[in-house]
């Protein structure tokens, strides 16, 4: 049994790039992964790729630069997964001048 097996894991920015790679590692270790991103189409595709590998995966659409959306994201994961064991705060936020 893996360290992550059965744990509820959130990966912000988990729909692509390094975040998706992090989500893959947790999923392969048996975690129940929720990926978070802003684009519903990209999130659905990423979740489907993980599910095709046999992962227990879901996604939440949220802009984590907004505290209200962070709270909604957390509440949604608690409601669907029963709690949060790991939060991987991977998403990058950029302030443009």
Short mmCIF file of N, CA and C in Angstrom, two decimals:
data_model
loop_
_atom_site.label_atom_id
_atom_site.label_comp_id
_atom_site.label_asym_id
_atom_site.label_seq_id
_atom_site.Cartn_x
_atom_site.Cartn_y
_atom_site.Cartn_z
N UNK A 1 0.85 -1.18 0.00
CA UNK A 1 0.00 0.00 0.00
C UNK A 1 0.89 1.24 0.00
N UNK A 2 0.51 2.21 -0.75
CA UNK A 2 1.26 3.45 -0.91
C UNK A 2 0.92 4.46 0.17
N UNK A 3 1.81 5.40 0.38
CA UNK A 3 1.59 6.51 1.33
C UNK A 3 0.36 7.32 0.96
N UNK A 4 0.02 7.37 -0.31
CA UNK A 4 -1.08 8.21 -0.76
C UNK A 4 -2.37 7.44 -1.00
N UNK A 5 -2.33 6.14 -0.87
CA UNK A 5 -3.48 5.32 -1.20
C UNK A 5 -4.72 5.74 -0.41
N UNK A 6 -5.77 6.08 -1.16
CA UNK A 6 -7.04 6.46 -0.56
C UNK A 6 -7.11 7.88 -0.02
N UNK A 7 -6.03 8.61 -0.07
CA UNK A 7 -6.02 9.99 0.44
C UNK A 7 -6.69 10.92 -0.56
N UNK A 8 -7.33 11.95 -0.04
CA UNK A 8 -7.96 12.98 -0.87
C UNK A 8 -6.93 14.08 -1.14
N UNK A 9 -6.58 14.23 -2.40
CA UNK A 9 -5.53 15.17 -2.80
C UNK A 9 -6.09 16.19 -3.78
N UNK A 10 -5.79 17.46 -3.53
CA UNK A 10 -6.11 18.54 -4.46
C UNK A 10 -4.80 19.01 -5.09
N UNK A 11 -4.80 19.15 -6.41
CA UNK A 11 -3.65 19.74 -7.11
C UNK A 11 -4.16 20.95 -7.88
N UNK A 12 -3.82 22.14 -7.38
CA UNK A 12 -4.20 23.35 -8.12
C UNK A 12 -3.27 23.47 -9.32
N UNK A 13 -3.81 23.95 -10.42
CA UNK A 13 -3.03 23.99 -11.66
C UNK A 13 -2.76 22.58 -12.17
N UNK A 14 -3.61 21.64 -11.80
CA UNK A 14 -3.39 20.24 -12.13
C UNK A 14 -3.91 19.82 -13.49
N UNK A 15 -4.35 20.76 -14.29
CA UNK A 15 -4.92 20.39 -15.59
C UNK A 15 -3.89 20.28 -16.69
N UNK A 16 -2.68 20.79 -16.44
CA UNK A 16 -1.65 20.74 -17.48
C UNK A 16 -0.26 20.93 -16.87
N UNK A 17 0.74 20.69 -17.67
CA UNK A 17 2.12 20.96 -17.27
C UNK A 17 2.57 20.20 -16.03
N UNK A 18 3.38 20.87 -15.21
CA UNK A 18 3.91 20.26 -14.00
C UNK A 18 2.79 19.81 -13.07
N UNK A 19 1.74 20.60 -12.97
CA UNK A 19 0.61 20.24 -12.11
C UNK A 19 -0.03 18.93 -12.54
N UNK A 20 -0.17 18.71 -13.83
CA UNK A 20 -0.72 17.45 -14.31
C UNK A 20 0.22 16.30 -13.95
N UNK A 21 1.52 16.54 -14.09
CA UNK A 21 2.50 15.52 -13.71
C UNK A 21 2.40 15.16 -12.24
N UNK A 22 2.21 16.16 -11.39
CA UNK A 22 2.03 15.92 -9.95
C UNK A 22 0.77 15.10 -9.72
N UNK A 23 -0.30 15.46 -10.41
CA UNK A 23 -1.56 14.72 -10.27
C UNK A 23 -1.38 13.27 -10.70
N UNK A 24 -0.60 13.04 -11.75
CA UNK A 24 -0.33 11.67 -12.21
C UNK A 24 0.36 10.85 -11.13
N UNK A 25 1.35 11.45 -10.47
CA UNK A 25 2.09 10.73 -9.44
C UNK A 25 1.17 10.35 -8.29
N UNK A 26 0.36 11.30 -7.83
CA UNK A 26 -0.60 10.98 -6.76
C UNK A 26 -1.61 9.93 -7.22
N UNK A 27 -2.11 10.06 -8.43
CA UNK A 27 -3.09 9.10 -8.95
C UNK A 27 -2.48 7.70 -9.04
N UNK A 28 -1.27 7.62 -9.55
CA UNK A 28 -0.60 6.32 -9.66
C UNK A 28 -0.33 5.69 -8.29
N UNK A 29 -0.24 6.55 -7.26
CA UNK A 29 -0.01 6.06 -5.89
C UNK A 29 -1.32 5.70 -5.20
N UNK A 30 -2.45 5.84 -5.92
CA UNK A 30 -3.73 5.42 -5.37
C UNK A 30 -4.54 6.49 -4.68
N UNK A 31 -4.12 7.74 -4.80
CA UNK A 31 -4.87 8.83 -4.18
C UNK A 31 -6.15 9.12 -4.95
N UNK A 32 -7.11 9.74 -4.27
CA UNK A 32 -8.33 10.27 -4.89
C UNK A 32 -8.02 11.72 -5.23
N UNK A 33 -7.75 11.98 -6.49
CA UNK A 33 -7.20 13.27 -6.92
C UNK A 33 -8.30 14.19 -7.45
N UNK A 34 -8.24 15.43 -7.01
CA UNK A 34 -9.07 16.49 -7.60
C UNK A 34 -8.12 17.51 -8.21
N UNK A 35 -8.25 17.71 -9.51
CA UNK A 35 -7.44 18.71 -10.18
C UNK A 35 -8.25 20.00 -10.29
N UNK A 36 -7.56 21.11 -10.21
CA UNK A 36 -8.21 22.42 -10.23
C UNK A 36 -7.60 23.25 -11.34
N UNK A 37 -8.46 23.89 -12.11
CA UNK A 37 -8.02 24.77 -13.18
C UNK A 37 -9.13 25.73 -13.56
N UNK A 38 -8.84 26.58 -14.51
CA UNK A 38 -9.84 27.59 -14.91
C UNK A 38 -10.58 27.24 -16.19
N UNK A 39 -10.06 26.34 -17.00
CA UNK A 39 -10.66 26.02 -18.29
C UNK A 39 -11.40 24.68 -18.19
N UNK A 40 -12.73 24.70 -18.29
CA UNK A 40 -13.50 23.46 -18.14
C UNK A 40 -13.15 22.38 -19.16
N UNK A 41 -12.90 22.77 -20.39
CA UNK A 41 -12.57 21.80 -21.43
C UNK A 41 -11.24 21.11 -21.12
N UNK A 42 -10.23 21.89 -20.78
CA UNK A 42 -8.90 21.33 -20.47
C UNK A 42 -8.99 20.46 -19.22
N UNK A 43 -9.75 20.90 -18.22
CA UNK A 43 -9.90 20.12 -16.98
C UNK A 43 -10.57 18.78 -17.25
N UNK A 44 -11.62 18.79 -18.07
CA UNK A 44 -12.31 17.54 -18.39
C UNK A 44 -11.39 16.58 -19.14
N UNK A 45 -10.59 17.11 -20.06
CA UNK A 45 -9.64 16.26 -20.79
C UNK A 45 -8.59 15.68 -19.86
N UNK A 46 -8.05 16.51 -18.97
CA UNK A 46 -7.02 16.04 -18.04
C UNK A 46 -7.59 14.97 -17.11
N UNK A 47 -8.79 15.21 -16.60
CA UNK A 47 -9.43 14.23 -15.71
C UNK A 47 -9.67 12.91 -16.46
N UNK A 48 -10.08 12.99 -17.70
CA UNK A 48 -10.31 11.78 -18.50
C UNK A 48 -9.01 11.01 -18.71
N UNK A 49 -7.91 11.72 -18.94
CA UNK A 49 -6.62 11.05 -19.11
C UNK A 49 -6.23 10.31 -17.85
N UNK A 50 -6.46 10.92 -16.70
CA UNK A 50 -6.14 10.25 -15.43
C UNK A 50 -7.09 9.08 -15.19
N UNK A 51 -8.36 9.26 -15.48
CA UNK A 51 -9.34 8.19 -15.29
C UNK A 51 -9.01 7.00 -16.19
N UNK A 52 -8.52 7.25 -17.39
CA UNK A 52 -8.13 6.17 -18.30
C UNK A 52 -7.01 5.31 -17.72
N UNK A 53 -6.25 5.88 -16.79
CA UNK A 53 -5.16 5.15 -16.12
C UNK A 53 -5.69 4.40 -14.90
N UNK A 54 -7.00 4.52 -14.65
CA UNK A 54 -7.60 3.84 -13.51
C UNK A 54 -7.69 4.68 -12.26
N UNK A 55 -7.42 5.97 -12.37
CA UNK A 55 -7.40 6.85 -11.21
C UNK A 55 -8.81 7.24 -10.77
N UNK A 56 -8.95 7.48 -9.48
CA UNK A 56 -10.15 8.10 -8.94
C UNK A 56 -9.90 9.60 -9.01
N UNK A 57 -10.55 10.27 -9.94
CA UNK A 57 -10.22 11.67 -10.21
C UNK A 57 -11.48 12.49 -10.45
N UNK A 58 -11.41 13.73 -10.06
CA UNK A 58 -12.45 14.71 -10.35
C UNK A 58 -11.79 16.04 -10.62
N UNK A 59 -12.60 17.01 -10.99
CA UNK A 59 -12.03 18.34 -11.20
C UNK A 59 -12.98 19.41 -10.71
N UNK A 60 -12.38 20.54 -10.37
CA UNK A 60 -13.12 21.72 -9.95
C UNK A 60 -12.61 22.88 -10.78
N UNK A 61 -13.53 23.65 -11.31
CA UNK A 61 -13.15 24.86 -12.04
C UNK A 61 -13.13 26.00 -11.04
N UNK A 62 -11.96 26.62 -10.89
CA UNK A 62 -11.83 27.72 -9.94
C UNK A 62 -10.63 28.58 -10.30
N UNK A 63 -10.74 29.85 -10.01
CA UNK A 63 -9.63 30.80 -10.14
C UNK A 63 -9.10 30.99 -8.72
N UNK A 64 -7.99 30.33 -8.40
CA UNK A 64 -7.52 30.34 -7.03
C UNK A 64 -6.88 31.66 -6.60
N UNK A 65 -6.87 32.63 -7.49
CA UNK A 65 -6.41 33.97 -7.08
C UNK A 65 -7.52 34.69 -6.32
N UNK A 66 -8.71 34.10 -6.27
CA UNK A 66 -9.86 34.69 -5.59
C UNK A 66 -10.21 33.87 -4.35
N UNK A 67 -10.11 34.48 -3.16
CA UNK A 67 -10.39 33.73 -1.92
C UNK A 67 -11.75 33.04 -1.91
N UNK A 68 -12.76 33.66 -2.46
CA UNK A 68 -14.09 33.04 -2.46
C UNK A 68 -14.10 31.76 -3.28
N UNK A 69 -13.33 31.72 -4.36
CA UNK A 69 -13.27 30.52 -5.19
C UNK A 69 -12.43 29.43 -4.52
N UNK A 70 -11.43 29.83 -3.73
CA UNK A 70 -10.66 28.85 -2.95
C UNK A 70 -11.57 28.17 -1.92
N UNK A 71 -12.40 28.97 -1.27
CA UNK A 71 -13.33 28.42 -0.28
C UNK A 71 -14.33 27.48 -0.96
N UNK A 72 -14.85 27.89 -2.12
CA UNK A 72 -15.80 27.04 -2.85
C UNK A 72 -15.13 25.74 -3.26
N UNK A 73 -13.89 25.83 -3.76
CA UNK A 73 -13.14 24.64 -4.16
C UNK A 73 -12.99 23.68 -2.98
N UNK A 74 -12.56 24.20 -1.83
CA UNK A 74 -12.37 23.36 -0.65
C UNK A 74 -13.68 22.73 -0.21
N UNK A 75 -14.75 23.51 -0.17
CA UNK A 75 -16.06 22.99 0.23
C UNK A 75 -16.54 21.90 -0.71
N UNK A 76 -16.30 22.08 -2.00
CA UNK A 76 -16.73 21.09 -2.99
C UNK A 76 -15.97 19.78 -2.81
N UNK A 77 -14.67 19.87 -2.55
CA UNK A 77 -13.88 18.65 -2.36
C UNK A 77 -14.28 17.95 -1.06
N UNK A 78 -14.50 18.70 -0.02
CA UNK A 78 -14.94 18.10 1.25
C UNK A 78 -16.28 17.39 1.04
N UNK A 79 -17.18 18.02 0.30
CA UNK A 79 -18.50 17.43 0.07
C UNK A 79 -18.42 16.16 -0.78
N UNK A 80 -17.53 16.12 -1.77
CA UNK A 80 -17.47 14.98 -2.67
C UNK A 80 -16.48 13.90 -2.24
N UNK A 81 -15.43 14.30 -1.53
CA UNK A 81 -14.37 13.35 -1.15
C UNK A 81 -14.32 13.08 0.35
N UNK A 82 -15.13 13.80 1.13
CA UNK A 82 -15.16 13.57 2.56
C UNK A 82 -14.08 14.30 3.34
N UNK A 83 -13.25 15.04 2.67
CA UNK A 83 -12.19 15.78 3.34
C UNK A 83 -11.05 16.06 2.39
N UNK A 84 -10.03 16.70 2.95
CA UNK A 84 -8.82 17.02 2.19
C UNK A 84 -7.63 16.56 3.02
N UNK A 85 -6.84 15.65 2.47
CA UNK A 85 -5.64 15.18 3.16
C UNK A 85 -4.39 15.93 2.70
N UNK A 86 -4.34 16.25 1.41
CA UNK A 86 -3.16 16.90 0.85
C UNK A 86 -3.63 18.01 -0.09
N UNK A 87 -3.00 19.19 0.06
CA UNK A 87 -3.22 20.29 -0.88
C UNK A 87 -1.89 20.61 -1.52
N UNK A 88 -1.79 20.38 -2.81
CA UNK A 88 -0.59 20.73 -3.55
C UNK A 88 -0.89 22.04 -4.28
N UNK A 89 -0.38 23.13 -3.72
CA UNK A 89 -0.63 24.48 -4.27
C UNK A 89 0.37 24.75 -5.39
N UNK A 90 0.09 24.20 -6.55
CA UNK A 90 0.97 24.28 -7.69
C UNK A 90 0.67 25.45 -8.62
N UNK A 91 -0.57 25.91 -8.66
CA UNK A 91 -0.97 26.90 -9.66
C UNK A 91 -0.16 28.18 -9.53
N UNK A 92 0.25 28.68 -10.68
CA UNK A 92 0.97 29.95 -10.70
C UNK A 92 0.01 31.09 -11.00
N UNK A 93 0.22 32.18 -10.33
CA UNK A 93 -0.61 33.36 -10.57
C UNK A 93 0.31 34.51 -10.94
N UNK A 94 -0.05 35.21 -11.97
CA UNK A 94 0.77 36.30 -12.44
C UNK A 94 -0.04 37.58 -12.44
N UNK A 95 0.53 38.62 -11.90
CA UNK A 95 -0.09 39.94 -11.95
C UNK A 95 0.54 40.71 -13.08
N UNK A 96 -0.27 41.06 -14.05
CA UNK A 96 0.24 41.82 -15.18
C UNK A 96 0.18 43.29 -14.87
N UNK A 97 1.20 44.04 -15.28
CA UNK A 97 1.21 45.50 -15.01
C UNK A 97 0.15 46.23 -15.77
#
